[in-house]
Structure formats: C-alpha cells, structure tokens
Short mmCIF file of C-alpha atoms and ligand atoms in Angstrom, two decimals:
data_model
loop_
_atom_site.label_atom_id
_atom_site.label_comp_id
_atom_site.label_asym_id
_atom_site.label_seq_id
_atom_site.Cartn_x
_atom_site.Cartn_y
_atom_site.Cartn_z
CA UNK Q 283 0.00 0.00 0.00
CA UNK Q 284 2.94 2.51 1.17
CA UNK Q 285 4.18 1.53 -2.50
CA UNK Q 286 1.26 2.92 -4.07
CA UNK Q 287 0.77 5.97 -2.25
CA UNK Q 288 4.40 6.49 -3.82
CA UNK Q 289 3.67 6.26 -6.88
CA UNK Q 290 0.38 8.66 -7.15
CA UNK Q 291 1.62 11.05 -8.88
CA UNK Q 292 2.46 8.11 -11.41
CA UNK Q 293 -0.70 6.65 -13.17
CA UNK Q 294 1.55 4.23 -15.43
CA UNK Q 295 3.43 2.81 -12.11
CA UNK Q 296 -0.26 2.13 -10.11
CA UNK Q 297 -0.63 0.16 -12.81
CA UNK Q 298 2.12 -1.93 -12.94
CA UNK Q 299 1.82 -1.91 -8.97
CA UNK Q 300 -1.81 -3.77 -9.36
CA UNK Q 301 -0.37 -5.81 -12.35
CA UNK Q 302 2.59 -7.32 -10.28
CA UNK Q 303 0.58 -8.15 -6.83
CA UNK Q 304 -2.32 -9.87 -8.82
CA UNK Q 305 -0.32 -11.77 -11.34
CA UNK Q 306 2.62 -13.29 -9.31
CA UNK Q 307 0.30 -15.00 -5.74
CA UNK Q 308 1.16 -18.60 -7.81
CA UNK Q 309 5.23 -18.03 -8.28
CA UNK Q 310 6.42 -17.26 -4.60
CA UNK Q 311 7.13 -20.02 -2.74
CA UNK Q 312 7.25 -20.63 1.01
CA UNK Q 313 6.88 -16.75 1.21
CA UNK Q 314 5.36 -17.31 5.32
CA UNK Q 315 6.74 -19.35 8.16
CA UNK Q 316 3.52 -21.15 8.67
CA UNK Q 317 3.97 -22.12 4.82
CA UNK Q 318 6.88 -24.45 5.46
CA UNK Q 319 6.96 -28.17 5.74
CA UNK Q 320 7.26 -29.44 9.02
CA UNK Q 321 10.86 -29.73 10.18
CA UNK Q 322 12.84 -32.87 9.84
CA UNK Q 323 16.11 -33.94 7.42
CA UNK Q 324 13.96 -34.02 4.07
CA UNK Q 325 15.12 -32.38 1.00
CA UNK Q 326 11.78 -30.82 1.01
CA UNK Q 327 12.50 -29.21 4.34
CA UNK Q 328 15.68 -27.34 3.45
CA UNK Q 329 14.43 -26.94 0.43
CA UNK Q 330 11.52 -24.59 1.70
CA UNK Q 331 14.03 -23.42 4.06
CA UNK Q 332 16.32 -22.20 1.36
CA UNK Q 333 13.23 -20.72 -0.44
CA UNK Q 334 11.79 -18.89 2.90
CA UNK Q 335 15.17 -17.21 3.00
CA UNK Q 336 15.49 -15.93 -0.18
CA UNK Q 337 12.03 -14.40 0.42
CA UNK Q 338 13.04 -12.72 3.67
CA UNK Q 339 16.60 -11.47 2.30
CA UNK Q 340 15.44 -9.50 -0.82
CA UNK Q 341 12.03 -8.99 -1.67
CA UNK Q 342 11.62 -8.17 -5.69
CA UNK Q 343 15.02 -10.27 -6.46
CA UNK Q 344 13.26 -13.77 -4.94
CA UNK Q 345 10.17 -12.92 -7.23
CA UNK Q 346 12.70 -12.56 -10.38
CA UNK Q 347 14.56 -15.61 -9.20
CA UNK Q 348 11.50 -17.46 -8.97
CA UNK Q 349 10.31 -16.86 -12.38
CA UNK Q 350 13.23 -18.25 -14.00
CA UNK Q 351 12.91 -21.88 -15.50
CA UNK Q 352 12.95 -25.23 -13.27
CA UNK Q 353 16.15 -25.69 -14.35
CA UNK Q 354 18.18 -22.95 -13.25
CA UNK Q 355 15.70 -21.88 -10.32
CA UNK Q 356 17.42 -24.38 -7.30
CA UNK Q 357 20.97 -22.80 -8.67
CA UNK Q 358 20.54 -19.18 -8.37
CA UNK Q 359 18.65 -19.54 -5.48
CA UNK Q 360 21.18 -21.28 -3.50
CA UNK Q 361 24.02 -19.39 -5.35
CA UNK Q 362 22.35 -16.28 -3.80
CA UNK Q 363 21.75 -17.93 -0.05
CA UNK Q 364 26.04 -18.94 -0.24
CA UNK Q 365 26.81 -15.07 -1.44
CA UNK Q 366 24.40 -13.48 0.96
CA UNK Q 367 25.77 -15.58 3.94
CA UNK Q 368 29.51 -14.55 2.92
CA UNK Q 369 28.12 -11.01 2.77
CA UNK Q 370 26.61 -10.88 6.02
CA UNK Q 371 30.33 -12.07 7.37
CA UNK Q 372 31.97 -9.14 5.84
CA UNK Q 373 29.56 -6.84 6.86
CA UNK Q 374 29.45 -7.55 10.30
CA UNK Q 375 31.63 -4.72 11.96
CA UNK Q 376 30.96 -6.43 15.42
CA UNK Q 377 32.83 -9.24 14.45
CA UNK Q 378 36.88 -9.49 15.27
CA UNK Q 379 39.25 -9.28 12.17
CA UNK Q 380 40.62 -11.90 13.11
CA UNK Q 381 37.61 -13.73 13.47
CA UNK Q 382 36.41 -12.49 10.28
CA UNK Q 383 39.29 -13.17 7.94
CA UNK Q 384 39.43 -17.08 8.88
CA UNK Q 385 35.81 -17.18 8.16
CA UNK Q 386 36.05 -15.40 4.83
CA UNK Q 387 39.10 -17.37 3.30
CA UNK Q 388 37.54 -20.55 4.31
CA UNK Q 389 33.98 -20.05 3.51
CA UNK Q 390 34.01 -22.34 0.37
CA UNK Q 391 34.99 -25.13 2.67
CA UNK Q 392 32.12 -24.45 5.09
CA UNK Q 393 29.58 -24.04 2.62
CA UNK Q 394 30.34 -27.80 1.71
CA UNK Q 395 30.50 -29.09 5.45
CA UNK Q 396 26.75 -30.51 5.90
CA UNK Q 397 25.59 -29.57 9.23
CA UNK Q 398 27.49 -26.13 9.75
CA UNK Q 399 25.85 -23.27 11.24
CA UNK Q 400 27.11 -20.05 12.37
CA UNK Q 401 25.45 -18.09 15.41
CA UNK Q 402 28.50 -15.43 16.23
CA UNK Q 403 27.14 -12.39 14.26
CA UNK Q 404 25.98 -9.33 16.07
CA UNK Q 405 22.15 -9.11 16.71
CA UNK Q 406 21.58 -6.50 14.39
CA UNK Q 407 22.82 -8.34 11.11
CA UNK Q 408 19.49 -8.53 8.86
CA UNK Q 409 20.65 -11.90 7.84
CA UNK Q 410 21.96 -13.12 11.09
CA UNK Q 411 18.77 -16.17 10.91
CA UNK Q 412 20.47 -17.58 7.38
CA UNK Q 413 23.98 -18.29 9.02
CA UNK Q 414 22.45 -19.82 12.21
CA UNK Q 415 20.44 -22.50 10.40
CA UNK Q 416 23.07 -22.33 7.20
CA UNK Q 417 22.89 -26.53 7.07
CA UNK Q 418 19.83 -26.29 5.10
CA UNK Q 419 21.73 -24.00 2.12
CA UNK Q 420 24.51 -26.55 2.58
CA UNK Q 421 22.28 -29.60 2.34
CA UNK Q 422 20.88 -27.95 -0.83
CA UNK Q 423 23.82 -26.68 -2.05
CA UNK Q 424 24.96 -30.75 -1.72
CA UNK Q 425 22.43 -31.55 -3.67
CA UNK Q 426 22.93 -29.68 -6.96
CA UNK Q 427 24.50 -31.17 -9.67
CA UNK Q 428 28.45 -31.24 -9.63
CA UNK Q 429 28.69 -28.85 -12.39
CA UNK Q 430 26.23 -26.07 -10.46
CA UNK Q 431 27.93 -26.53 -6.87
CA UNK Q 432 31.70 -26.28 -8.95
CA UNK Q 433 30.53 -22.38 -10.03
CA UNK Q 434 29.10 -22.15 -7.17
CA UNK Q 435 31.74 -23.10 -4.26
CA UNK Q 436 34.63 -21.83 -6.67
CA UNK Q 437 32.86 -18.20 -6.84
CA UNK Q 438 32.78 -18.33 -2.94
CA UNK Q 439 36.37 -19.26 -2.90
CA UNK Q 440 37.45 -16.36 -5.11
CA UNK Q 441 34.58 -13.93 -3.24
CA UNK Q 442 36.08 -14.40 0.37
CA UNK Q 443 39.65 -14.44 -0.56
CA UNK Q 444 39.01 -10.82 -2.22
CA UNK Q 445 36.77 -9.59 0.69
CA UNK Q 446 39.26 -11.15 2.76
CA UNK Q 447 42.01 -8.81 1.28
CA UNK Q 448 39.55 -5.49 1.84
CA UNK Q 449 38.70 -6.34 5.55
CA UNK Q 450 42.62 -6.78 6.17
CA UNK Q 451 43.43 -3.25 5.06
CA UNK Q 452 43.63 -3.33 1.12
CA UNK Q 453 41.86 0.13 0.76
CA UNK Q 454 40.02 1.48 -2.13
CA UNK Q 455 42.39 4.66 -3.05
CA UNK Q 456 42.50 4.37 -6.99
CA UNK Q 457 40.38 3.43 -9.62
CA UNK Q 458 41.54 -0.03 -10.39
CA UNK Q 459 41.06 -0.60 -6.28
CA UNK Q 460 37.63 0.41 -6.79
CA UNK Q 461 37.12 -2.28 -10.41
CA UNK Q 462 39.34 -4.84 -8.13
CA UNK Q 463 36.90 -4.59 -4.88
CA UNK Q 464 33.88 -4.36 -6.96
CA UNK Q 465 35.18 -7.59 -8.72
CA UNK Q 466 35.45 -9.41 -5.89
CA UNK Q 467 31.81 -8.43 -4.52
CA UNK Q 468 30.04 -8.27 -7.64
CA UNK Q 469 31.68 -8.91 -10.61
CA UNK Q 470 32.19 -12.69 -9.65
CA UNK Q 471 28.24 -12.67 -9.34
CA UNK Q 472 28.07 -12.18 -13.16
CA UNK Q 473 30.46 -14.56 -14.11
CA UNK Q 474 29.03 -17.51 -11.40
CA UNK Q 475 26.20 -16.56 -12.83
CA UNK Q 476 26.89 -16.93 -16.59
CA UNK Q 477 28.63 -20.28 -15.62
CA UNK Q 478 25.24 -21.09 -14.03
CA UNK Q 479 23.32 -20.22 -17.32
CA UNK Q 480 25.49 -22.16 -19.39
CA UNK Q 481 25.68 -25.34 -17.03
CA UNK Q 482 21.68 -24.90 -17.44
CA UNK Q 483 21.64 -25.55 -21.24
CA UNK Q 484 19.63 -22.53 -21.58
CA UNK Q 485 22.32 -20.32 -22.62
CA UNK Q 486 24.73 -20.95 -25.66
CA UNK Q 487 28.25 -22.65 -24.49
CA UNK Q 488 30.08 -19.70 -26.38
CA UNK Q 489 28.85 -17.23 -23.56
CA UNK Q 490 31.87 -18.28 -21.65
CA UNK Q 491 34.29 -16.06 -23.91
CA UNK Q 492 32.19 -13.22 -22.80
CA UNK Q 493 33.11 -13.18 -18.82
CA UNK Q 494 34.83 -9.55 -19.03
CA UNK Q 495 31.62 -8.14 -19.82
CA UNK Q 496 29.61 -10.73 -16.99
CA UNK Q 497 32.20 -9.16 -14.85
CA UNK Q 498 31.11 -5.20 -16.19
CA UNK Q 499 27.58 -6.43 -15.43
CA UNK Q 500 28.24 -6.89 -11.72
CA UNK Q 501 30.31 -3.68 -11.63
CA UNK Q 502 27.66 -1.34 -12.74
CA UNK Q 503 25.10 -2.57 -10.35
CA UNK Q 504 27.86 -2.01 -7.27
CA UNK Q 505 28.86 1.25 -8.61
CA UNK Q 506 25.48 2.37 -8.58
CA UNK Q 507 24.79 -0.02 -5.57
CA UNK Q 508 26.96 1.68 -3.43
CA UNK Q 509 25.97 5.20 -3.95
CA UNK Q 510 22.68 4.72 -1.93
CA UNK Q 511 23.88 4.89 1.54
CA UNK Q 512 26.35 7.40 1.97
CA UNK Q 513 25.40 8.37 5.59
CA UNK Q 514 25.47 5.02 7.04
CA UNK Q 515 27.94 3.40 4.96
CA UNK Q 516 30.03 6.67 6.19
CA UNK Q 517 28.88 6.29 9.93
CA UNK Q 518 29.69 2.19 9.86
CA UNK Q 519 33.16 2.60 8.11
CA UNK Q 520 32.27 0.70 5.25
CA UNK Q 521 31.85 3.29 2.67
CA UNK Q 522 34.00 1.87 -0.98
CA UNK Q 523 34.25 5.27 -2.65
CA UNK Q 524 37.56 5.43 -4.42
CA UNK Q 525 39.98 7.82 -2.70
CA UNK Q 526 41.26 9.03 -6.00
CA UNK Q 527 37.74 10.86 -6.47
CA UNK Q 528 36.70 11.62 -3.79
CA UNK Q 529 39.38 13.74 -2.68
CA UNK Q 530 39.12 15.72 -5.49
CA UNK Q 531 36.49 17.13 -3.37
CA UNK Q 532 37.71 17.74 0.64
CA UNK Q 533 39.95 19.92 1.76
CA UNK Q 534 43.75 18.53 2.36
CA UNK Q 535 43.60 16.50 5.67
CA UNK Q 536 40.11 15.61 5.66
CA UNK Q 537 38.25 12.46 5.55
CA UNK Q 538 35.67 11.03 3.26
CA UNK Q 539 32.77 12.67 5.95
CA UNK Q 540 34.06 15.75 5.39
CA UNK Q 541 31.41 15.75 2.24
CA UNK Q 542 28.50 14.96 4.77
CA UNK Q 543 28.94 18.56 6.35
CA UNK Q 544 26.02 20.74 4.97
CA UNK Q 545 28.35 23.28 3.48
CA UNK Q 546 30.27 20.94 1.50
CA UNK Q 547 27.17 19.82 -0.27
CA UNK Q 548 27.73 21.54 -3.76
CA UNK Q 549 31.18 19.59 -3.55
CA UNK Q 550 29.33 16.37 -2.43
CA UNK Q 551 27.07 16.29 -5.13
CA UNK Q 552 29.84 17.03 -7.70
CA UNK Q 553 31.61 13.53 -6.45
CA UNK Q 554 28.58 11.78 -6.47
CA UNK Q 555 28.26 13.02 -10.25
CA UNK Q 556 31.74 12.24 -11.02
CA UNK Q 557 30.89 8.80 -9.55
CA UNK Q 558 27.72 8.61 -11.82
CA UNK Q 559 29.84 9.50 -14.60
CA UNK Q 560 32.36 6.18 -13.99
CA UNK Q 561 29.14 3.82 -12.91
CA UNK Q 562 27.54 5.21 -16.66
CA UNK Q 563 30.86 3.76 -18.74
CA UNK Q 564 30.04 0.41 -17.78
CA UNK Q 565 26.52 0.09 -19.58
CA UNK Q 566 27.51 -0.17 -23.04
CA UNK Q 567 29.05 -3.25 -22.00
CA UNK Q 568 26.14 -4.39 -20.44
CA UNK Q 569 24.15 -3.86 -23.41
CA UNK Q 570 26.82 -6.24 -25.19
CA UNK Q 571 26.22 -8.86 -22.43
CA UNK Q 572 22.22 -8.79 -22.50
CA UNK Q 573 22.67 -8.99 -26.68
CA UNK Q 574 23.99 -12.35 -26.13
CA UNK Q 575 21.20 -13.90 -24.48
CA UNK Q 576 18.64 -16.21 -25.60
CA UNK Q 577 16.38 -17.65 -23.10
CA UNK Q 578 13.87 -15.17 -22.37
CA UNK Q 579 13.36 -15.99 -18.27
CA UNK Q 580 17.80 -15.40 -18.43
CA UNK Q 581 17.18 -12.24 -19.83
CA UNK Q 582 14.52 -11.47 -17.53
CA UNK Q 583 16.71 -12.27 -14.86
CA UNK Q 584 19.59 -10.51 -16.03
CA UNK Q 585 18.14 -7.40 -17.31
CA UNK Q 586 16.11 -6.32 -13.69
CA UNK Q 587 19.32 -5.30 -11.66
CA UNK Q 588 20.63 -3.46 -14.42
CA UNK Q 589 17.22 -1.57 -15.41
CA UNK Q 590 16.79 -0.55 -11.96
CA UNK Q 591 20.36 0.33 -11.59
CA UNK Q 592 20.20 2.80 -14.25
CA UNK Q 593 17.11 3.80 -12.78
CA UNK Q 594 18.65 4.76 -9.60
CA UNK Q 595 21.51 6.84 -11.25
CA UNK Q 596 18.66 8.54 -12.89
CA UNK Q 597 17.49 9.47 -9.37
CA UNK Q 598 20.62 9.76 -7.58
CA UNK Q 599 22.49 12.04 -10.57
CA UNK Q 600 22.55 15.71 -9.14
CA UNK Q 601 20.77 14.76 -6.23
CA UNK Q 602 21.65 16.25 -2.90
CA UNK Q 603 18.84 14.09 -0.80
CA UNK Q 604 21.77 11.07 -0.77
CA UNK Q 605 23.68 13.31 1.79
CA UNK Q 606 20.92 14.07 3.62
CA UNK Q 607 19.36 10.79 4.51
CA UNK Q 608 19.94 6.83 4.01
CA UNK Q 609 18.61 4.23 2.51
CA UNK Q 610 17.98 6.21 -1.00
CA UNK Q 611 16.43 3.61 -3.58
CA UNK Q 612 13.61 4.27 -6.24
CA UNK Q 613 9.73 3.98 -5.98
CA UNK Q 614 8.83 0.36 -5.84
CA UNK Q 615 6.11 1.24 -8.84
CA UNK Q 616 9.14 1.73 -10.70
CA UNK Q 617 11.32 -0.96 -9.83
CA UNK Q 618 8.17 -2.95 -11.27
CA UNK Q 619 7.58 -1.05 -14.23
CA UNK Q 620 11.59 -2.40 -14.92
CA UNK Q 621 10.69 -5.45 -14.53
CA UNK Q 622 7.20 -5.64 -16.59
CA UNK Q 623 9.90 -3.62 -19.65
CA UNK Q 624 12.85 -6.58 -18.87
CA UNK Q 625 10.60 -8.99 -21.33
CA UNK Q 626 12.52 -8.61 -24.92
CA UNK Q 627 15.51 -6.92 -25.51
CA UNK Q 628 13.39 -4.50 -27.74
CA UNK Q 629 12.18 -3.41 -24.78
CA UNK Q 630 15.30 -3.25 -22.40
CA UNK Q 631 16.81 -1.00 -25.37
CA UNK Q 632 14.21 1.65 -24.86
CA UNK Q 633 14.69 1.68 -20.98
CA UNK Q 634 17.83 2.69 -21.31
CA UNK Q 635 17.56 4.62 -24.33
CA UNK Q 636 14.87 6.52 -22.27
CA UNK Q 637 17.03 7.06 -19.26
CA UNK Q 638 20.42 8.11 -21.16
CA UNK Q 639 18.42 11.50 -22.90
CA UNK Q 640 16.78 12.03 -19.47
CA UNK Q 641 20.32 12.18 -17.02
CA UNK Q 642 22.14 13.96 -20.34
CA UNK Q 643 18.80 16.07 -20.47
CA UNK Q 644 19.23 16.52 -16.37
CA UNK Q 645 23.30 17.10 -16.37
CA UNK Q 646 22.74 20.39 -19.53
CA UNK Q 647 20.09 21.62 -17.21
CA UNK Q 648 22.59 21.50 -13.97
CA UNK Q 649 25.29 23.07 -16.23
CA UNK Q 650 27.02 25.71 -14.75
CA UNK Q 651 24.55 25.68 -11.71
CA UNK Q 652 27.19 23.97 -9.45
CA UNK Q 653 31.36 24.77 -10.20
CA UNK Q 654 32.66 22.37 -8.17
CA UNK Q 655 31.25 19.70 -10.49
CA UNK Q 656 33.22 19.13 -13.72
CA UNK Q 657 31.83 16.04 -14.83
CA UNK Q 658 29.40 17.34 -17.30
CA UNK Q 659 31.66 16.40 -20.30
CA UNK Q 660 31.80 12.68 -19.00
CA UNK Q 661 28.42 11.83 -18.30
CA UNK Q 662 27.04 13.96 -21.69
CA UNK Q 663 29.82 11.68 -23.42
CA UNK Q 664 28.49 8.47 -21.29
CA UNK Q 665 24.95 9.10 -22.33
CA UNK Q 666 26.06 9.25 -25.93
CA UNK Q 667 27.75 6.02 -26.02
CA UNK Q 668 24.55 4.15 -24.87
CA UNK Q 669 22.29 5.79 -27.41
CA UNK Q 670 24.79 5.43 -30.80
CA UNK Q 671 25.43 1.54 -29.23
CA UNK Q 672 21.65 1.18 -29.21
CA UNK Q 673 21.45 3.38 -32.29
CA UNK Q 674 24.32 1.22 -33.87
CA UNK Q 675 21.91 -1.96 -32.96
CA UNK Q 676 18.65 -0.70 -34.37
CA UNK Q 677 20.50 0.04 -37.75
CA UNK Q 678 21.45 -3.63 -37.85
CA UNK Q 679 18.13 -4.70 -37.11
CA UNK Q 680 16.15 -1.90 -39.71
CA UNK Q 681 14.63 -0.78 -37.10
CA UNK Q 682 13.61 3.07 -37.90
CA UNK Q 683 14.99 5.86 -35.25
CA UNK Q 684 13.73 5.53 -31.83
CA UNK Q 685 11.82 7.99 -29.60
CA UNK Q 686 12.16 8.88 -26.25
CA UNK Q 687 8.84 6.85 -24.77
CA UNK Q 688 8.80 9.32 -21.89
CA UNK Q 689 6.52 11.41 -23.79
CA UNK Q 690 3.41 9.24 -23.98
CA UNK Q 691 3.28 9.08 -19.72
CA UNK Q 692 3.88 12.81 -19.38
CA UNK Q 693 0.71 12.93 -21.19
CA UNK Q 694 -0.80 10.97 -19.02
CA UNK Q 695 0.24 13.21 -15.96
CA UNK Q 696 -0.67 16.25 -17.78
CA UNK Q 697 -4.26 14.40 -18.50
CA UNK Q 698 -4.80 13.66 -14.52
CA UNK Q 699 -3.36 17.39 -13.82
CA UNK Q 700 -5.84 19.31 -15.94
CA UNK Q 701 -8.06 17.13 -14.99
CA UNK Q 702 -7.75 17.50 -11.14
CA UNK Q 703 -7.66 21.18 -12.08
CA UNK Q 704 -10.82 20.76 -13.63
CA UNK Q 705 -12.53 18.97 -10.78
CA UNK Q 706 -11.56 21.48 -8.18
CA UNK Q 707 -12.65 24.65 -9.91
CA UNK Q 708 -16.02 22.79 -10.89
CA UNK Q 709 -16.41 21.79 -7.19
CA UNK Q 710 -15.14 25.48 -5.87
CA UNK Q 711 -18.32 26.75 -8.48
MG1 MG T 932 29.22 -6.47 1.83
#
C-alpha cells in the first residue's frame, strides 16, 4: 500500500503496482513461516528453508529468481543464499578481524560441510537467521549437480579471498582498487552466474568467452549499488568510494565525511556526479552482455538489476537528498515497471535509451549551476555512447529511429493534472 501511495503522482506505475501483486500470488514459494513443511532432514524441508530465505533477504530479487525456469531456479537460489551468507560475514563490523578473515578465506569449505551453522554475528545483522540454520543452504547446495555446486563453491572461494584482502586493510584509493573490490563483490556474481546459465543448457556454451563483460555487469550494479547509503555506509566505516575521487572534493587533511557537512554539499554532489559519470561507462558493456542472451526468463533475470540500476543513477544524478538521509532507492512502482519492460531486448533497449536523454537532459540543465562539479563532459559523453550503441543496434536490425517513450506518460500526468484542475474549480463553483 505505502508503494502505491508512492507512486500517485504516477498513473503508469499504479498500474504496474496492481499488475505485479495480482499476477505473481502462484510463483512465490514458502513466502510465510507457517507455509513451510514441518521440520525434519527431508530435502523438502531445506528446500523450503532455502526458499523462505530468499524471500526474507530480498524482496523483488526472490520474485525474479523465482520466475526463471525449473532448471536454473534451485541454482541461483542457493548461489544467492552462499553469497548473501559470505556477505553478512563481511559486513558484520561487530565481528573481530581476526575472526572475520578465517571465516572469509575458508567459507568455500564451510559451505560444503553438511551440518554447519554459524550463530557469532551481532544481533543487528538482517541476515543473522540464514547463518544460524546455514545446514539447510549446505544440504541444498549438496544436492545440486556437480557442475552447479563447482561455479558455485569456486565463486565463494574467489569472493572471500578478495573480501578477505579489503577487511585486512587493502583500501580502495584508486580506480583499479575500486574495479578490483567491486570484482570481488560483484563482478564474480556475473560470471558464477553466466557459468550457471550455461551449465543450465539454456544459454549458448560460447557465452563463456564473454566473462569480461559478466564481470562489467556486476560492476555497474555495485557502482550504482553503493551510492545509496552514503550516511550510514560513512557512519559504519564501510563506505567503498575510491579515494582518487573523492578527494578531489575535501579539503587537504580531511576524511571522506568531510562531504557529509552541509556546506560541502555543492562539492558532495559534484563527487557523487563524477561517480555517476564512472558507474555510466560500464553500460555499453552491459548492453553487449544482454545482446547475447537467448532464453527469455535469463534475460529477464539478467536485465532487472541493471534496469533498476540505471534507474537509480537517474534518481541519484545531481541529487543532494543522498547526503541528507539513508537508505535512497527508487519507488517500488518503478522498480516494477523495470521489470514488466525486462521482457525482450526490444524493450530493455528503450529503458535505457529513455534514461540516457533524461540524465544527459538533467546534467545540460545543472550546467554551470554547481562549479565544483566538472563532470558534465563525461556523463554527456556516457549518455552518448549508450544511445549510438543502441542506435548502432537498431540500424542492424532496420529498425527506424527511436523515440524517447517518456513522452506518452507525461501525457498521461498532464491528463490527470488538468483534470484534477478541472474537478476542483467545478467543485469550488
Ligand atoms: Mg558487503
């Protein structure tokens, strides 16, 4: 309901609100407790388990998961369960380093021992509950076939060892820190997953020679990922902004926080456009990844994160409400309209050929509002190089030269506008 009341002002996402809650009761699976098979050693029981999880750990993600074909649903879901319980290690800042750093080189092991649980993390972890009844992921996990758990325990391997690195003092200070951490955290997500798709059959064998751009797939979504919490990340000591950019914007001597003072906030919002700018470079690439694929509930799958990533830099570009408060994220009615548009790759194109004229169309109407930022030039040069790659892709197709869709809904608005106008001054009358 709070969802809807967000999205008001935005007939089209209602819509897609109503669309999504009445089409998908069937597809979510062991969604409540009182759902689940009773408990005993079954592979029905941790299967629900694993399943009850996913639901409780991220809440539009275990829909798209869940709508991928039986034969790559088990896989991502308990690829996801392993990653998120290797996350919730690393993020743990009540935990000892050198408690932590065991846990994270070793993980891959653990994940394989059946009946290991972990119960150590603080009681505020969101995911604390997966780690203390883990054995049900691992009995899963056991159960996959060789070529899934491979990926999958290798991933984990490569995943902790990299985390591993960051928690014992690696820091993010230049750019290829920042591609190297966001490797490690994200980047191996696209290429498990790709090995997943292609273990599945449902994906061509030849998508293995593509794992650079898997690995740009995982980057964009923690570039943009990671812009969302400045505050807390900030206030926990876990924020991965590259030092290199960052201070381009503090005075010498100062932290990172020094942008979270009110009157450093032009400067603030010209490094979180200069980090816009680098997250933007990535998405040609993921346009080359999303080409590839063939199986429609893959490129479902794939093409979410990445809609609603560019969605969010759409929202976040020039926006000085990320240094005011946490937990910045867009309008669930949207994050649904991105998933209702992830169907073809007709329609993917147009999201982001929609959202690259409206941040170029944002960043000349900030131009020369703000002189700290400089990064006009980039992200005008960004937007670009989506719209000639998609450009470059219609003319191979014959497709004749494409419209921003925007147009149609702002219609709409104006419509509901003139006509609320309308109802007023007839009921003032
Ligand atoms: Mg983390």
């Amino acid at each position: 309901m709070d969802a809807i009341v967000a999205s008001l002002g935005h007939p089209s996402e209602v819509a897609a609100l109503l669309r999504f809650k009445f089409s998908g009761s069937g597809k979510v699976m062991y969604k409540a407790k009182r759902s689940l098979p009773p408990k005993d050693d079954s592979a029905a029981y941790t299967r629900a388990m694993c399943y009850y999880y996913l639901n409780r750990t991220s809440r539009s993600f275990a829909r798209v998961i869940q709508e991928l074909d039986d034969e790559l649903r088990d896989p991502v879901c308990i690829f996801y369960l392993v990653l998120r319980g290797l996350d919730t290690i690393e993020d743990d800042m009540t935990l000892p380093v050198d408690k932590k750093l065991p846990l994270l080189r070793s993980f891959h092991e653990l994940t394989t021992k059946s009946g290991w649980t972990f119960d150590e993390n603080g009681p505020d972890e969101a995911d604390r509950e997966l780690l203390v009844n883990y054995d049900v992921v691992i009995d899963q996990l056991l159960r996959l076939k060789p070529g899934y758990r491979k990926t999958i325990v290798d991933i984990a391997r490569r995943m902790g060892a990299g985390m591993a690195d960051f928690v014992a003092g690696k820091q993010v200070i230049t750019l290829e820190d920042f591609d190297l951490y966001t490797h490690y955290v994200a980047g191996l997500v696209g290429i498990g997953l790709t090995g997943l798709f292609i273990e599945s059959g449902l994906e061509n064998k030849a998508l293995a020679d593509s794992m650079p751009i898997a690995n740009d797939m995982g980057l964009f979504l923690q570039k943009v990922n990671i812009l969302k919490d400045f505050l807390g990340d900030v206030r926990d000591g876990r924020l991965y902004w590259p030092k290199a950019i960052w201070k381009l914007y503090v005075s010498e001597g100062e932290g990172v926080d020094a942008l979270a003072k009110p009157e450093n906030l032009p400067n603030a919002v010209a490094c979180l456009n200069h980090l816009c700018a680098n997250a933007l470079t990535l998405v040609p690439k993921c346009l080359d990844y999303l080409s590839l694929l063939r199986n429609k509930s893959v490129l479902g799958f794939a093409a979410i994160p990445q809609l609603m990533a560019i969605a969010t830099i759409d929202l976040f570009y020039n926006n000085p409400m990320l240094f005011r408060k946490s937990g910045n994220k867009i309008r669930r009615g949207l994050a649904v309209k991105m998933i209702e548009r992830a169907t073809d790759f007709e329609s993917i194109k147009q999201v982001y050929f929609d959202y690259a004229m409206s941040i170029s169309h944002k960043s000349r109407k900030a131009l020369g509002t703000n002189p700290a930022d400089k990064s006009f030039g980039d992200i005008a040069e960004a937007c670009a190089n989506i719209v000639r790659w998609i450009q470059i892709h219609d003319k191979k197709q014959g497709l004749p030269i494409r419209k921003a869709s925007s147009t149609i809904s702002t219609q709409i608005v104006l419509f509901f506008v003139v006509l609320a106008v309308a109802v007023i001054v007839a009921a003032s009358q």
